[in-house]
Tab-separated table of C-alpha atoms in Angstrom:
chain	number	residue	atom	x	y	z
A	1	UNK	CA	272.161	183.494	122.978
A	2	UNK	CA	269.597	184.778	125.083
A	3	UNK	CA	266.855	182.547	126.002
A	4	UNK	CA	268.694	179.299	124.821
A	5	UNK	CA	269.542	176.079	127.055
A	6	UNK	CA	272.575	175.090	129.052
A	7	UNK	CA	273.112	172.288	126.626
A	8	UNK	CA	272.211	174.779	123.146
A	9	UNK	CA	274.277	177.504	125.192
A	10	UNK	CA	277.546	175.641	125.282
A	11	UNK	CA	277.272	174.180	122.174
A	12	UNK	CA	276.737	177.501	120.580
A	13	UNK	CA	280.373	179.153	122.607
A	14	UNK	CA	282.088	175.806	122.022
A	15	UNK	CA	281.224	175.893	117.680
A	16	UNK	CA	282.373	179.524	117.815
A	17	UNK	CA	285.912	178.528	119.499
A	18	UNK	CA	285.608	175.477	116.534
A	19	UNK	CA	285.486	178.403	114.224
A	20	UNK	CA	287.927	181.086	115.696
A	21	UNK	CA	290.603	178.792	117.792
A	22	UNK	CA	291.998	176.614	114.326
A	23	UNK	CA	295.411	175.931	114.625
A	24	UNK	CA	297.556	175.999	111.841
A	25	UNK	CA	300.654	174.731	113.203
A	26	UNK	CA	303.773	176.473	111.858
A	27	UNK	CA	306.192	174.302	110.180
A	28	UNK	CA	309.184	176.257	111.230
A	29	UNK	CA	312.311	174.211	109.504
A	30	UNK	CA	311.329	170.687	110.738
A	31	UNK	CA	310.412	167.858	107.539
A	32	UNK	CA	309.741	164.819	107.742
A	33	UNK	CA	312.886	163.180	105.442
A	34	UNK	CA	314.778	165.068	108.068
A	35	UNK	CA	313.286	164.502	111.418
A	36	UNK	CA	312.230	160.982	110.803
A	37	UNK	CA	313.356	157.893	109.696
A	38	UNK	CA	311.368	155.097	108.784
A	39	UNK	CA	311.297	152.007	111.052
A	40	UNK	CA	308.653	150.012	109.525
A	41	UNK	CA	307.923	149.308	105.749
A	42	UNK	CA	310.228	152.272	104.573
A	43	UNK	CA	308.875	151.451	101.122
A	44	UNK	CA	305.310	152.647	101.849
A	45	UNK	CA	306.692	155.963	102.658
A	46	UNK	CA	306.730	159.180	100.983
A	47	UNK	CA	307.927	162.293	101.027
A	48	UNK	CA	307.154	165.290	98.453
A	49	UNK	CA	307.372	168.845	98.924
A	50	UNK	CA	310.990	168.369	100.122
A	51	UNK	CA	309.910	166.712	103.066
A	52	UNK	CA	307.588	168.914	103.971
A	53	UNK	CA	304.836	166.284	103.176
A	54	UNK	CA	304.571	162.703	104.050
A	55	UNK	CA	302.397	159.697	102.226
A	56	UNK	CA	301.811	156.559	104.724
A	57	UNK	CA	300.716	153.530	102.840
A	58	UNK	CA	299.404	150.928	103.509
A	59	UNK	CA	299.270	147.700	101.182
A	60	UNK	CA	298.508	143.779	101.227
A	61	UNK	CA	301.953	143.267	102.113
A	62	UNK	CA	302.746	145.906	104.765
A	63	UNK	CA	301.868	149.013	105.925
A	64	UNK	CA	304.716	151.612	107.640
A	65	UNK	CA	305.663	153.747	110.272
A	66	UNK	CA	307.698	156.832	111.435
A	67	UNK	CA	309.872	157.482	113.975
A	68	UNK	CA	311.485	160.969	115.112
A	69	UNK	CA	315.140	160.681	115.216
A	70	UNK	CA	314.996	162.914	118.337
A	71	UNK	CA	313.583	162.145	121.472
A	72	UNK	CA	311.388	164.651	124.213
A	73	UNK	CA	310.818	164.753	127.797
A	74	UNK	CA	307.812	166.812	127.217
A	75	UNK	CA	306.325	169.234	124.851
A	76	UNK	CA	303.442	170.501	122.153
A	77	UNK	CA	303.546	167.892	119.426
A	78	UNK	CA	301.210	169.591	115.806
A	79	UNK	CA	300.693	167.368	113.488
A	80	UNK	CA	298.373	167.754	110.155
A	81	UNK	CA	296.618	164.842	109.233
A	82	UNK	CA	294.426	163.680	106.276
A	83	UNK	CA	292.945	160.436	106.551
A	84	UNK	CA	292.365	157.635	104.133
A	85	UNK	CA	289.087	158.573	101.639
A	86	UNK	CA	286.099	156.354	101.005
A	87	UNK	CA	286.452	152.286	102.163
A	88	UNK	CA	289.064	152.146	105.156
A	89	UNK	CA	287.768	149.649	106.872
A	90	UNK	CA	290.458	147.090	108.978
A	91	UNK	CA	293.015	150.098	108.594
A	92	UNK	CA	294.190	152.174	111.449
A	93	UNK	CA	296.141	155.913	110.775
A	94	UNK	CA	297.940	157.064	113.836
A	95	UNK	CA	299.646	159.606	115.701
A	96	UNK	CA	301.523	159.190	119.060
A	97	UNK	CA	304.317	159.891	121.173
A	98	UNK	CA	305.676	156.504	122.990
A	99	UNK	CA	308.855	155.955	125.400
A	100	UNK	CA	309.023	152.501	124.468
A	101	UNK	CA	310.051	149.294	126.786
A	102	UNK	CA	307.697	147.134	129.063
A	103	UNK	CA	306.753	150.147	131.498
A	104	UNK	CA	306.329	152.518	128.726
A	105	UNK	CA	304.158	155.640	128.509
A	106	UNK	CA	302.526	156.466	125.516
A	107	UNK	CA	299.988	158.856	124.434
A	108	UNK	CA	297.545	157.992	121.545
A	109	UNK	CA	295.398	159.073	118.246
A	110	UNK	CA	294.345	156.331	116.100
A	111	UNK	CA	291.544	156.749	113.281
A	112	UNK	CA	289.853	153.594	112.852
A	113	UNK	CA	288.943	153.003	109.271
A	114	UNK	CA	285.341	152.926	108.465
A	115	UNK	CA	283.057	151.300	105.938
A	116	UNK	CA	281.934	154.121	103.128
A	117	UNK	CA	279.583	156.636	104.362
A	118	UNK	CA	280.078	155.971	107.627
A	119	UNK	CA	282.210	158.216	110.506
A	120	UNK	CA	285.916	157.751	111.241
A	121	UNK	CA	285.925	156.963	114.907
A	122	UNK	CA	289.300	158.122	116.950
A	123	UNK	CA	290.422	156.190	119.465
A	124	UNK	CA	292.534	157.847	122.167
A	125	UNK	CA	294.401	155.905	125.100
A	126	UNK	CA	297.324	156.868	127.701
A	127	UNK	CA	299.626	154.839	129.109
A	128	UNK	CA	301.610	155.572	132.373
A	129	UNK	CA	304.518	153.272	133.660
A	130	UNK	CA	303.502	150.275	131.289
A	131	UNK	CA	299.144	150.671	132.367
A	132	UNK	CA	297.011	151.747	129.353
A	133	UNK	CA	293.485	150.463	128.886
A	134	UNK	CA	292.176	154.446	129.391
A	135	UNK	CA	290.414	154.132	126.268
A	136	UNK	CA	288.305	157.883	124.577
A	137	UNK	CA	286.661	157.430	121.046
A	138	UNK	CA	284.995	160.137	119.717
A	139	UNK	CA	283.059	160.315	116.059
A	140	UNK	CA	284.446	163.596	114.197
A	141	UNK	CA	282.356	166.193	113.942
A	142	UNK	CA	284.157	166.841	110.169
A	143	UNK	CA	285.125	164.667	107.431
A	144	UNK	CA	288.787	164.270	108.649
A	145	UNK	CA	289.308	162.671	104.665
A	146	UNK	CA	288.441	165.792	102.614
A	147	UNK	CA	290.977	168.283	104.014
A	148	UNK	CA	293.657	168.488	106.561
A	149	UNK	CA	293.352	168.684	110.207
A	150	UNK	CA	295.450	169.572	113.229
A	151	UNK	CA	296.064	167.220	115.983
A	152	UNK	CA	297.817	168.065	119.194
A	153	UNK	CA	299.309	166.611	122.307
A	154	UNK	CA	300.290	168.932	125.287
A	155	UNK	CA	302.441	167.018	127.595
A	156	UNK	CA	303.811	169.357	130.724
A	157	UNK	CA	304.334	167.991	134.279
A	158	UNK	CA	300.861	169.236	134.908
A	159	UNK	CA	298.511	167.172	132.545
A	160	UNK	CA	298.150	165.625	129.024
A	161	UNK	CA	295.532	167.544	126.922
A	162	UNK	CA	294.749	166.264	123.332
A	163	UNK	CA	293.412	168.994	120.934
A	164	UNK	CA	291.774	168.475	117.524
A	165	UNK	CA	292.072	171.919	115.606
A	166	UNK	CA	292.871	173.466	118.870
A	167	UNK	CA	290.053	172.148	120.650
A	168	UNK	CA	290.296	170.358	123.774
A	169	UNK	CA	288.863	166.561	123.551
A	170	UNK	CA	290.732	165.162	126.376
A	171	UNK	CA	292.799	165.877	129.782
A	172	UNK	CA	294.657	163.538	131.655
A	173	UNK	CA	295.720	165.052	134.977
A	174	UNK	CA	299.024	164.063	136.948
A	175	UNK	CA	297.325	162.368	139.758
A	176	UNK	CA	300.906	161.241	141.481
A	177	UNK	CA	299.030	162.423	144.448
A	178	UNK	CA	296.463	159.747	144.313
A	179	UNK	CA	298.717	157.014	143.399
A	180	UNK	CA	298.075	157.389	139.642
A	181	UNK	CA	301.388	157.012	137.757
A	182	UNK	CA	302.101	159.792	135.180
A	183	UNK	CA	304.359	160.341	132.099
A	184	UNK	CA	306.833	162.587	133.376
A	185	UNK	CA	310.356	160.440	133.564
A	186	UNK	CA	310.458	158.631	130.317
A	187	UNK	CA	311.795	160.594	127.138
A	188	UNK	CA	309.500	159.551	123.717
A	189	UNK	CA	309.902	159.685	120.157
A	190	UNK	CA	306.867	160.658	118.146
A	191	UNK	CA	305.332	158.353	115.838
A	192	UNK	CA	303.556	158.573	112.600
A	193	UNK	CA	301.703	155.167	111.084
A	194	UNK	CA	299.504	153.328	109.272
A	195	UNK	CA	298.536	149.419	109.407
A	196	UNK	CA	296.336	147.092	109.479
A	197	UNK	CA	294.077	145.865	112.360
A	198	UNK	CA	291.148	144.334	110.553
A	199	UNK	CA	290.561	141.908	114.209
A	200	UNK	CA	289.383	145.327	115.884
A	201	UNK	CA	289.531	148.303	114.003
A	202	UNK	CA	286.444	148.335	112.417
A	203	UNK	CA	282.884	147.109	114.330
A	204	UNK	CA	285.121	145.393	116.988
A	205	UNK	CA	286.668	143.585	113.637
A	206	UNK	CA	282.928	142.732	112.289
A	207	UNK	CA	284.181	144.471	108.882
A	208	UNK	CA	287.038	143.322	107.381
A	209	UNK	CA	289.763	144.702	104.999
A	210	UNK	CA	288.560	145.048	101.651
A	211	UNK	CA	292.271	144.684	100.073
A	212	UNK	CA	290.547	145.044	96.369
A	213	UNK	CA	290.385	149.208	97.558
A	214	UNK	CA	294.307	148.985	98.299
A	215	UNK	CA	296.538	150.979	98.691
A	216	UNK	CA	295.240	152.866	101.447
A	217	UNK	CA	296.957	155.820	101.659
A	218	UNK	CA	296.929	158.647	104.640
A	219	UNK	CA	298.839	162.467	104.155
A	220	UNK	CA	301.143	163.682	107.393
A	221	UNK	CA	301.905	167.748	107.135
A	222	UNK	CA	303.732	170.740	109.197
A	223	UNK	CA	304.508	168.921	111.834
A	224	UNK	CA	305.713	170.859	114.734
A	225	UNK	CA	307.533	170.372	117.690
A	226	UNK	CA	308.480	174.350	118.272
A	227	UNK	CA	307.749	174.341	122.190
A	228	UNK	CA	309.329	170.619	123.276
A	229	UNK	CA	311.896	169.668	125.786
A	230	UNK	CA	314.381	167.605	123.265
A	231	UNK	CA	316.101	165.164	125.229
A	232	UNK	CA	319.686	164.575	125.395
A	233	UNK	CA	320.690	161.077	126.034
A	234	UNK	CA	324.713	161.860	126.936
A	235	UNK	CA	324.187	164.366	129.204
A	236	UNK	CA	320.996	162.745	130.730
A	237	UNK	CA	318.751	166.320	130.626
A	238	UNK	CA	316.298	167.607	127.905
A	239	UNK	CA	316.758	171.027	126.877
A	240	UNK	CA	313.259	173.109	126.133
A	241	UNK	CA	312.731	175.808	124.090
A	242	UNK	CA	309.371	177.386	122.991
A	243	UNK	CA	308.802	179.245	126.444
A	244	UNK	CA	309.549	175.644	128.325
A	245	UNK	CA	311.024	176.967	131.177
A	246	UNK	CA	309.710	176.181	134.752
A	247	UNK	CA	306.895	178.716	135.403
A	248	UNK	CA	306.018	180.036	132.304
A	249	UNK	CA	304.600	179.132	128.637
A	250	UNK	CA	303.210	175.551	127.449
A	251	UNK	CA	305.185	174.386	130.615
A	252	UNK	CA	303.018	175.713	132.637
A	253	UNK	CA	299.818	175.203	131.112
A	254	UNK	CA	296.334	174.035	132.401
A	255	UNK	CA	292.742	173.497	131.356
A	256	UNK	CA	291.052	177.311	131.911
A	257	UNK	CA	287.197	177.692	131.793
A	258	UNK	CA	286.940	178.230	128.142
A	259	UNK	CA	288.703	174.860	127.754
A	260	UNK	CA	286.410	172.986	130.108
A	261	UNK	CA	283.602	174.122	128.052
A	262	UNK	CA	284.389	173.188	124.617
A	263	UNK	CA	285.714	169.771	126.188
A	264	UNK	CA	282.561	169.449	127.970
A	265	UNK	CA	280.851	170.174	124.514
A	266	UNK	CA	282.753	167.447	122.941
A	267	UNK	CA	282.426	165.049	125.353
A	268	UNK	CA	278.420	165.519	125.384
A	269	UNK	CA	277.863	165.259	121.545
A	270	UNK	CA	280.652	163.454	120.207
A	271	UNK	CA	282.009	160.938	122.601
A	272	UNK	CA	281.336	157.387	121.571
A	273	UNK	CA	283.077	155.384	124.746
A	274	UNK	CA	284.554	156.428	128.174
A	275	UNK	CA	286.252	153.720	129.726
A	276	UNK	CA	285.351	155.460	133.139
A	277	UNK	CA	281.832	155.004	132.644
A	278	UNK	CA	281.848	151.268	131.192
A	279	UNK	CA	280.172	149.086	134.754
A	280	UNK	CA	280.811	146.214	132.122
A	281	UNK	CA	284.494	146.151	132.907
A	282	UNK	CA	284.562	147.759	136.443
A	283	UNK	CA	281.639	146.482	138.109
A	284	UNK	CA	282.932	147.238	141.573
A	285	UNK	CA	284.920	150.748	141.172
A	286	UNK	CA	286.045	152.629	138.697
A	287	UNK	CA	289.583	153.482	138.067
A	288	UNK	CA	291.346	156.164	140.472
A	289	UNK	CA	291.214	158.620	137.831
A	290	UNK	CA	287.821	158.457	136.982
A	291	UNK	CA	286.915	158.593	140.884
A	292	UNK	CA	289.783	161.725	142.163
A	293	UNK	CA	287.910	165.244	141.093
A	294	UNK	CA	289.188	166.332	138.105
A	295	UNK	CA	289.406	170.151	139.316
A	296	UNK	CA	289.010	173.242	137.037
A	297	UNK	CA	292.677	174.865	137.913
């Protein structure tokens, strides 16, 4: 790397972590038949390789969606993902882990469909104590149709960190401190969906569904909730496994400097939108956390 840029420099480390840091998340003994139950359009869902596999479809009539049975008061959430192929416009595929209520936390990945030939853009957003609107979207630096890819949420009492193929996109630090509510009280279930949202999804909802390509159909695989606090509702505590102890493991775990720069990496070629750099909706200040430094512990 000698002689190259800042810019060419990180990009160069952050492609080889692309390369070397792929997660393959193990699917230990959890399936989806199992583990979740289908709260939404149970007809539009799948499930081959004894449950190891799961088909989301979506259709003129309905699309559907997954719920885990158990619940978690933190944890690693893997999930495997192939997204609809060719027109997918209007659609949205999704991945998230939600509390549920009016003050609900919630922690998203949703692929909004795209006109042939053109990128899937993700759309991330957190919400803490019922306040979202902390909209990410990033255009994929991969064609997230042709093959399976891993997509993670870390939640610990530290921070939220969203990882595509174990690559940092995202970090959302508890910022208590500041007055910034975080997710850290609420047990979630994780969700799994797909549905249609043809007023936004696509161009701000310029491009409509094409229903003649229906059914659109998305692949869920190995999910994995190995290192997770599962929560039990009767005796009010979650009980972690995984290395989830206070102190050590995912519990414990922060953004290091190999992190920062592969997020910084993503952030400077991929990022379509930042809500905490958009003047159009905050004029006069920005949001807390896009003001408080977000630190490098």
């Amino acid at each position: 790397m000698r002689g190259c840029s800042l810019r060419r420099c990180v990009a160069a480390l952050a492609a080889v972590v692309v390369a070397a840091a792929v997660v393959t998340a193990a699917a230990g003994d959890h399936n989806f038949h199992r583990d979740f139950e289908a709260v939404w359009g149970k007809g539009n869902a799948l499930f081959r390789d004894g449950g190891r596999v799961a088909e989301l479809t979506l259709d003129k009539q309905t699309g559907t969606r997954l719920q885990s049975k158990d619940r978690f008061l933190f944890g690693r959430f893997d999930l495997e993902i192939k997204l609809v192929r060719g027109e997918s416009a209007g659609t949205i595929t999704s991945f998230y882990i939600c509390s549920g209520g009016a003050r609900h936390d919630e922690v998203d990945f949703e692929f909004l469909g795209n006109s042939s030939g053109e990128p899937y853009l993700l759309h991330t957003n957190i919400f803490s104590d019922g306040k979202g609107e902390r909209e990410q979207q990033f255009v994929l630096w991969f064609d997230p149709t042709a093959d399976f890819h891993t997509y993670s949420i870390l939640w610990n009492p530290h921070n939220i960190i969203l990882y595509i193929d174990g690559t940092p996109i995202r970090v959302f630090r508890n910022n208590e401190a500041y007055g910034v509510p975080f997710p850290a009280r609420q047990p979630v279930h994780v969700f799994a969906s797909i549905w249609d949202a043809e007023e936004w999804a696509t161009q701000g909802g310029r491009v409509k569904t094409d229903w003649s390509r229906a059914p659109f159909v998305a692949a869920y695989r190995r999910y994995n909730v190995t290192n997770a606090c599962v929560w039990d509702g009767g005796a009010g505590v979650a009980r972690c496994t995984g290395g989830g102890k206070a102190g050590g493991g995912w519990m414990s775990q922060r953004m290091d400097w190999w992190s920062w720069m592969t997020l910084n990496w993503v952030r400077m070629n991929y990022m379509a939108y930042d809500y905490c750099s958009d003047r159009k909706r905050f004029p006069r200040r920005f949001p807390t956390e896009c003001i408080v430094p977000i630190g490098r512990t």
